Coordinates of C-alpha atoms and ligand atoms in Angstrom, one line a residue:
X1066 CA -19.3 19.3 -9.7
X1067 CA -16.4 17.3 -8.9
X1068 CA -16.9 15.6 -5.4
X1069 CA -14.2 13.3 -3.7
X1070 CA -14.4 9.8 -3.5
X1071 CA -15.5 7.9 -0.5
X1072 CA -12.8 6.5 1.3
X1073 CA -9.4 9.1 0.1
X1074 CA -7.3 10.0 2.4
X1075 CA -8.5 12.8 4.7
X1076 CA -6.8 16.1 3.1
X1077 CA -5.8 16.9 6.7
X1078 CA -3.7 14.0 7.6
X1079 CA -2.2 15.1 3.9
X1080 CA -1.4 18.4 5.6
X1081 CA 0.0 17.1 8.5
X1082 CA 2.6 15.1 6.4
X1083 CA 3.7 18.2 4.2
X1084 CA 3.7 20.5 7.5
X1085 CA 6.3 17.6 8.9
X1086 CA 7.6 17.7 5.7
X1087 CA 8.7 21.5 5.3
X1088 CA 9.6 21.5 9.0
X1089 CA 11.5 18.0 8.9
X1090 CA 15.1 19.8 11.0
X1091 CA 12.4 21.6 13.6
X1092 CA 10.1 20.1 16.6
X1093 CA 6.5 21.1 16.2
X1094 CA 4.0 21.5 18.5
X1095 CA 1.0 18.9 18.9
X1096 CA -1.3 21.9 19.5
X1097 CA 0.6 24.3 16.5
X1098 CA -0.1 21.3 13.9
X1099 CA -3.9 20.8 15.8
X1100 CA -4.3 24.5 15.1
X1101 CA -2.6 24.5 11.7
X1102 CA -4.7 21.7 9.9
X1103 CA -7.9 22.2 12.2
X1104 CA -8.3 19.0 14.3
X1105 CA -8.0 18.3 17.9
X1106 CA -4.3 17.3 19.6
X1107 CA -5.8 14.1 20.2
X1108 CA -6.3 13.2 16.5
X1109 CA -2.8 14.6 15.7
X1110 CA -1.3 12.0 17.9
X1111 CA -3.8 9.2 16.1
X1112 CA -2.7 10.5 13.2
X1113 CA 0.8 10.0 13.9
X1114 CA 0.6 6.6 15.1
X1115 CA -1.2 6.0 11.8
X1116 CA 1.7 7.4 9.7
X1117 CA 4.2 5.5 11.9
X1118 CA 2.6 1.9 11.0
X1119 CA 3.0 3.0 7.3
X1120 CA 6.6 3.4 8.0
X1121 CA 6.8 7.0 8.5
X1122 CA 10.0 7.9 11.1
X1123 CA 7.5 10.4 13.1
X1124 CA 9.8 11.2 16.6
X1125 CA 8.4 12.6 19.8
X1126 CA 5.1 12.5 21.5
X1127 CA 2.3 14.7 22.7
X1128 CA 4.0 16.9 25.1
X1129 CA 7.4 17.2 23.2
X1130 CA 6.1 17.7 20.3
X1131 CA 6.6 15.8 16.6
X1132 CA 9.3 15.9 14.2
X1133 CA 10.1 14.0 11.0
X1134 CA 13.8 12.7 10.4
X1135 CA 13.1 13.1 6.0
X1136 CA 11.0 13.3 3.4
X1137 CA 8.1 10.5 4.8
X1138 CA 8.1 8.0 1.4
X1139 CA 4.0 8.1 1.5
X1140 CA 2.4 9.3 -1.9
X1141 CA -0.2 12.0 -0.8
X1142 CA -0.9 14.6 -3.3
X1143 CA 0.5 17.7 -1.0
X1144 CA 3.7 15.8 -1.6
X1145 CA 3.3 15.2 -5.4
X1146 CA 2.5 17.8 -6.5
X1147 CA 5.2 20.1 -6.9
X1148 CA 6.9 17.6 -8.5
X1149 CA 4.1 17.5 -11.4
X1150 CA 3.8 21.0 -11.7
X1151 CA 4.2 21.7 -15.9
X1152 CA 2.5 18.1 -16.4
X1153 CA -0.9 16.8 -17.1
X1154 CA -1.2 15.4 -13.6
X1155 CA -1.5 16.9 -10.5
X1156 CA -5.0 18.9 -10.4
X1157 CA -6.6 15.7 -9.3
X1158 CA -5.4 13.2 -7.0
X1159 CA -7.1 10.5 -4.8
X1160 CA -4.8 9.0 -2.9
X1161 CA -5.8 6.0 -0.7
X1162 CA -4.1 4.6 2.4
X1163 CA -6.2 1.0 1.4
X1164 CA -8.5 0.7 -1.7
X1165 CA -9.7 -2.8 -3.0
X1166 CA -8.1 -1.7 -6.7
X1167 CA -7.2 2.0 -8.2
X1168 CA -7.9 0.7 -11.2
X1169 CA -11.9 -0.1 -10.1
X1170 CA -11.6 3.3 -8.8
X1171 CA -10.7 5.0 -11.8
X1172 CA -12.9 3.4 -14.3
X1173 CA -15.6 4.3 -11.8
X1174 CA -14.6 8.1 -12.4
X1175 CA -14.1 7.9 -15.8
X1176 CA -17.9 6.9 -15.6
X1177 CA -18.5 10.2 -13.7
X1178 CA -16.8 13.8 -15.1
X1179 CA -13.4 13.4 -14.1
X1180 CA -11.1 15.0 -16.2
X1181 CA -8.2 14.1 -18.3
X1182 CA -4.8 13.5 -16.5
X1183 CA -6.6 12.4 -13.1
X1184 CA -4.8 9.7 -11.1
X1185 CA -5.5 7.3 -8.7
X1186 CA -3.0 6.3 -6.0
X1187 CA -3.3 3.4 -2.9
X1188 CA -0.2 2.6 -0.2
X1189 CA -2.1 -0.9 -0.3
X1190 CA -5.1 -3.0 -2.7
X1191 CA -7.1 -5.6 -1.2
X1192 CA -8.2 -6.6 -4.6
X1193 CA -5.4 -6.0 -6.8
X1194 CA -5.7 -6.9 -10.6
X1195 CA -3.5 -8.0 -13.3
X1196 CA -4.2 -9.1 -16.3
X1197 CA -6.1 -12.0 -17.5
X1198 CA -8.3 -12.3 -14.2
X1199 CA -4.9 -13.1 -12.2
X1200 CA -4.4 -10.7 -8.9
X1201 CA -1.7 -8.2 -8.1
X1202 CA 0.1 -8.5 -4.7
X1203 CA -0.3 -5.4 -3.3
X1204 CA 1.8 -5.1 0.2
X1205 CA 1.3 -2.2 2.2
X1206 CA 4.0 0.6 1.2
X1207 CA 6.3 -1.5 -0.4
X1208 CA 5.2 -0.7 -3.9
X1209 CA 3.4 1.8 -6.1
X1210 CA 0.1 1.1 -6.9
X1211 CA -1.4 4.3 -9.4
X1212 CA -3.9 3.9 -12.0
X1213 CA -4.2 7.5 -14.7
X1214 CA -7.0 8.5 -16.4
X1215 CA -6.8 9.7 -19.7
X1216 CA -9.3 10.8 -22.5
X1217 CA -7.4 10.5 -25.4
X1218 CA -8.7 11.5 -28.8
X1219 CA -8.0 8.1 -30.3
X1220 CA -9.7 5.3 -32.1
X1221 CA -10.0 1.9 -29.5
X1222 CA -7.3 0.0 -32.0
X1223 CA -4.7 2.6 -31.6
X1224 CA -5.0 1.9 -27.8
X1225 CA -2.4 -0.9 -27.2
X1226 CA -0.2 2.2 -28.0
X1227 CA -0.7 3.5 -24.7
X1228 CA 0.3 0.3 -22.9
X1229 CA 3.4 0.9 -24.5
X1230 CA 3.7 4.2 -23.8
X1231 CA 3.7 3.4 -20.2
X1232 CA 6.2 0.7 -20.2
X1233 CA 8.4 3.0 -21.8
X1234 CA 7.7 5.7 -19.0
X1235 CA 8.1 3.2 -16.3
X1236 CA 11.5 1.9 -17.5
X1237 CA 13.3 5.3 -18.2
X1238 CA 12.2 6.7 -15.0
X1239 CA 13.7 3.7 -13.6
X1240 CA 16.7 4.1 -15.4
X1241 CA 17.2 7.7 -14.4
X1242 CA 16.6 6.7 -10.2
X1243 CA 18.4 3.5 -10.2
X1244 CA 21.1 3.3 -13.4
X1245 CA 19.7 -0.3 -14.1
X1246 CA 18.3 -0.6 -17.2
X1247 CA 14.8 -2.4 -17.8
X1248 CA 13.5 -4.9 -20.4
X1249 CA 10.0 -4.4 -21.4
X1250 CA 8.6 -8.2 -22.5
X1251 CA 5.6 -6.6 -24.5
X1252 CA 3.1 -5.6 -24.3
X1253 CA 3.5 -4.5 -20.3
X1254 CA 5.7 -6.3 -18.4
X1255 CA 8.6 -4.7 -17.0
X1256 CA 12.2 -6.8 -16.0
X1257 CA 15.4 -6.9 -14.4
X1258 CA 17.7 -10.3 -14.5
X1259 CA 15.0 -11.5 -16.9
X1260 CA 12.4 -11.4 -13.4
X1261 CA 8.7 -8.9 -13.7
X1262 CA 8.7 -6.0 -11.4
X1263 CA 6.4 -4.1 -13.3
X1264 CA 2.9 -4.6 -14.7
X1265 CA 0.5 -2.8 -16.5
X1266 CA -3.1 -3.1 -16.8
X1267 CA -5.0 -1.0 -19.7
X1268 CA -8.9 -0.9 -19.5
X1269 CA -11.1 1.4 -21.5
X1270 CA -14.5 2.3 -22.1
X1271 CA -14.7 2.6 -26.1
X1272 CA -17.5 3.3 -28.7
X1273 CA -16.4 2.0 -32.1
X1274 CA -14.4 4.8 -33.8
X1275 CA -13.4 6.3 -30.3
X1276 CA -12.3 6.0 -27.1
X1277 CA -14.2 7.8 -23.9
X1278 CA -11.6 7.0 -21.5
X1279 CA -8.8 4.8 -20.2
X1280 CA -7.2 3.5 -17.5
X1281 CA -3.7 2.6 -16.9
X1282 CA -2.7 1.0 -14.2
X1283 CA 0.6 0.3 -13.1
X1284 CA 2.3 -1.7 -10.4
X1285 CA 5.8 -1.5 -9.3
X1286 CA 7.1 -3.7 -6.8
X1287 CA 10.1 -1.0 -5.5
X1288 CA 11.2 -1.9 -1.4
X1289 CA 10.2 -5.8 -1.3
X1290 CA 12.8 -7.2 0.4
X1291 CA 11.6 -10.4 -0.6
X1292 CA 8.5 -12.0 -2.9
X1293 CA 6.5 -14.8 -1.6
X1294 CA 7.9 -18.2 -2.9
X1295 CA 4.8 -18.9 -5.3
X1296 CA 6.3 -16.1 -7.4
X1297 CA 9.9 -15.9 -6.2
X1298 CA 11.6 -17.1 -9.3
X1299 CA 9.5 -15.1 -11.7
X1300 CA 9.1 -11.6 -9.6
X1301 CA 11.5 -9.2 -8.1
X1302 CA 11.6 -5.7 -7.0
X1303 CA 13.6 -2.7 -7.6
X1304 CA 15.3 -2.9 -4.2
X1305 CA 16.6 -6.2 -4.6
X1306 CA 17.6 -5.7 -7.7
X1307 CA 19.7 -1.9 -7.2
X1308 CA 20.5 -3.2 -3.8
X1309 CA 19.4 -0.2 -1.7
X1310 CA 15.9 0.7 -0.8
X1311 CA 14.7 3.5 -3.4
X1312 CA 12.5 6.8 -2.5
X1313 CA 9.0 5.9 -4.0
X1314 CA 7.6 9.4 -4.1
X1315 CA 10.8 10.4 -6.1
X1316 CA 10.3 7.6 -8.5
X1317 CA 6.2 8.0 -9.4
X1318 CA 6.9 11.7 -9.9
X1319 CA 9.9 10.6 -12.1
X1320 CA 7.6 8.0 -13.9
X1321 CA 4.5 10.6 -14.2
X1322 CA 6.6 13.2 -16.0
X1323 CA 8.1 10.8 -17.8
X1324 CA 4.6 9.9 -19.2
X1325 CA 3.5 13.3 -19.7
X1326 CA 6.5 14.0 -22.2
X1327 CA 5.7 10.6 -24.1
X1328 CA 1.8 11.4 -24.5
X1329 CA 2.7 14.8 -25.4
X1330 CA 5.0 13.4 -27.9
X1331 CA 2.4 10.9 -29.6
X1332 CA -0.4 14.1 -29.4
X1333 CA 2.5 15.9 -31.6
X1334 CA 4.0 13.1 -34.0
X1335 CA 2.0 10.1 -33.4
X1336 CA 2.9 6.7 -33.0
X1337 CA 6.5 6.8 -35.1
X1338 CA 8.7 7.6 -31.9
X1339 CA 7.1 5.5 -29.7
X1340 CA 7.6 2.3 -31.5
X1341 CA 11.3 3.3 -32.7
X1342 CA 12.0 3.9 -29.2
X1343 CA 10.3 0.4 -27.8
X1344 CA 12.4 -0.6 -30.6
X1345 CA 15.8 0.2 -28.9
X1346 CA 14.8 -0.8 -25.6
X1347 CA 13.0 -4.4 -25.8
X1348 CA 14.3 -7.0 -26.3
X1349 CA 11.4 -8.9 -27.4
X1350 CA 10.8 -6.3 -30.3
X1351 CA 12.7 -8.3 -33.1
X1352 CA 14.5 -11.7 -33.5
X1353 CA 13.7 -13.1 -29.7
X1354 CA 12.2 -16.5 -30.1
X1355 CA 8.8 -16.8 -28.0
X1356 CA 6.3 -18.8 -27.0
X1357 CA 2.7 -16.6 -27.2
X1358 CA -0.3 -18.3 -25.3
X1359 CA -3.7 -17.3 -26.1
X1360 CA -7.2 -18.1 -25.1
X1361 CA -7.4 -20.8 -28.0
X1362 CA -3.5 -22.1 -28.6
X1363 CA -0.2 -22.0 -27.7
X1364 CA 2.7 -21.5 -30.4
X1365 CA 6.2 -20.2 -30.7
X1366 CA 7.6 -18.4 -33.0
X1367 CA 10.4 -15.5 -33.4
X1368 CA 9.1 -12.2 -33.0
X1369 CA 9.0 -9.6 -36.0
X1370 CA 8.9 -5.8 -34.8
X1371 CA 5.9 -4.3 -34.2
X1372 CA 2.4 -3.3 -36.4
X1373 CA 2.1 0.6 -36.6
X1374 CA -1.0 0.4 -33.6
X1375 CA 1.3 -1.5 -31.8
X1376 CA 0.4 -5.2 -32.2
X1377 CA 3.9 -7.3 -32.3
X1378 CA 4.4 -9.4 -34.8
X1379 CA 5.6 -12.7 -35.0
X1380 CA 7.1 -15.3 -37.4
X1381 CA 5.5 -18.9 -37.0
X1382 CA 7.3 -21.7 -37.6
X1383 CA 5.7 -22.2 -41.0
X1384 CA 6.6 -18.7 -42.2
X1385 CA 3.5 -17.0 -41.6
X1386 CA 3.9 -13.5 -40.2
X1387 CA 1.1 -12.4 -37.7
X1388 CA 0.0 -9.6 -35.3
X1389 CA -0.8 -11.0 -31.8
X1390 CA -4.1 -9.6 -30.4
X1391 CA -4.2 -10.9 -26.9
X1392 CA -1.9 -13.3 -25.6
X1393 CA 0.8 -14.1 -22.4
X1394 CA 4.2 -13.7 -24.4
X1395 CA 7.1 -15.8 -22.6
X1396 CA 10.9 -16.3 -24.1
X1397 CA 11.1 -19.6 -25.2
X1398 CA 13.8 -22.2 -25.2
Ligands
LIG376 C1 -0.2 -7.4 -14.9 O1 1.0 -7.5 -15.2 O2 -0.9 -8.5 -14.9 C2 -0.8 -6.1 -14.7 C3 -0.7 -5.7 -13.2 C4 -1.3 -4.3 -13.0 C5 -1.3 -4.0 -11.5 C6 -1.8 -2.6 -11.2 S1 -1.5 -2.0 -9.6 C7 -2.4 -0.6 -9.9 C8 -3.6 -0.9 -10.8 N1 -4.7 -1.4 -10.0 C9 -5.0 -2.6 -10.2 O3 -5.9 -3.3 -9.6 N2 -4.1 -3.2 -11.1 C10 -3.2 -2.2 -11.6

């Protein structure tokens, strides 16, 4: 049986956002929304306050009752999910208001039976991770912390073809919302004005000839208005960059339907589209001179176009042409 996980986001409180939501031009009675979602008027008004410190504009009080001035930008599934309808996702979603990592989360339920297309979502990580043991600043709100679940029918080296297949999905839904246009630095980094907004972190569980499950995570720093200094000249965020803050809910449905359509895609004609397409939209597929640092060296070299699971390539500086595994790739000078 499919249980939820300790610590998701009571399905009421999710109620009480869509019934603000669908109501968001009318005033609504503390003791309607008690009786609607089955809790006392006490716990509505906690409730509230709890939405308000995420940001949500919740007016009124007790007696006058509440009233939301738009869409609240909080990820809960009653708000998703008519904006996945059609798509993979949707039937399960565990949304978090704090979670240590969505990622830890979903590898734990891809332990357990949950199925294919299951996502994991948090307003805030206390132990976000990125890749190569290095941490993922994860600010209440500001950004879009999901991690999906998929059981793909696919051997474990065709896997760095999903990394790719998010990037891909992450930058042309940002495309579509904001009219910037992203550079993916492969395999999973995501950039405006040459700076990371966007990360991706892939874990699977795999036998040899097949995979039983993976995780993608992917964060997205959307409403910083600024990035601590440690990470200032390297980072930046979709609202500094487009100027204007940007609706996050709109964005993670626009990014999870824009991964459906590429995994359907690859199910259909395999791996051919995917790599034309990262083809036209990285600049690191072919001809950028970089600098690839792995656990045992560091070398430049200009990079090649990409192996058929994936893999780039790149020319060393004595000619030889080679796949790279595992490594941090950087433009070099
Ligand atoms: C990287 O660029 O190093 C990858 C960063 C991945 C961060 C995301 S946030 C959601 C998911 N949960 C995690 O703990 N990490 C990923």
């Amino acid at each position: 049986m499919l249980r939820s996980v300790p610590g998701t986001t009571d399905r009421r409180i999710d109620a009480l956002l869509a019934l603000l939501a669908e109501n968001s031009l009318m005033v609504i009675s503390g003791a309607k929304i008690a009786r609607e979602i089955g809790v006392t008027r006490s716990t509505v008004w906690r409730w509230v306050e709890k939405l308000r410190s995420l940001g949500v504009k919740v007016k009124g009080h007790p007696r006058s009752g509440y009233q939301v001035e738009r869409l609240p930008d909080v990820l809960v599934p009653q708000l998703l999910r008519s904006g996945l309808h059609g798509t993979m996702f949707g039937k399960r979603i565990h949304h978090f208001f704090k979670t240590d990592s969505t990622n830890s989360v979903a590898l734990r339920l891809g332990q357990d039976d949950e199925p294919h297309g299951a996502l994991v979502i948090a307003e805030e990580q206390t132990a976000g991770r990125g890749r190569a043991g290095r941490s993922w600043l994860s600010e209440k709100t500001s950004g879009i912390y999901v991690s999906v679940l998929l059981r793909p029918a696919l051997s474990p080296m065709h896997a760095p073809l999903l990394t790719l297949m998010a990037g891909l999905a992450v930058r042309d839904a940002v495309a579509e919302q904001t009219g910037l246009a992203p550079d993916i630095r492969w395999p999973n980094d995501l950039l405006l004005s040459g700076k990371k907004f966007c990360g991706i972190l892939t874990e699977m569980h795999a036998e040899p000839d097949r995979v039983r499950y993976v995780v993608i995570g992917i964060g997205l720093n959307v409403n910083h208005t600024r990035l601590p200094a440690e990470i200032e000249k390297l980072a930046t965020s979709l609202h500094l960059e487009a100027g204007r803050s940007q609706s996050r809910l709109e964005l993670l449905i626009r990014l999870l339907r824009q991964l459906d359509r590429y995994y359907n895609q690859f199910v259909r004609e395999g791996p051919g589209p995917l790599l034309a397409r990262f083809a036209q939209v990285s600049s690191y597929a072919q001809g950028k001179r970089v600098r690839i640092t792995t656990a045992t060296e560091t070398f430049t070299g200009i990079t090649a176009g990409l192996e058929p699971s994936g893999l780039l390539r790149v020319t060393r500086e004595d000619g030889r042409v080679e796949p790279v595994i595992a490594g941090d790739v950087t433009e070099a000078d």
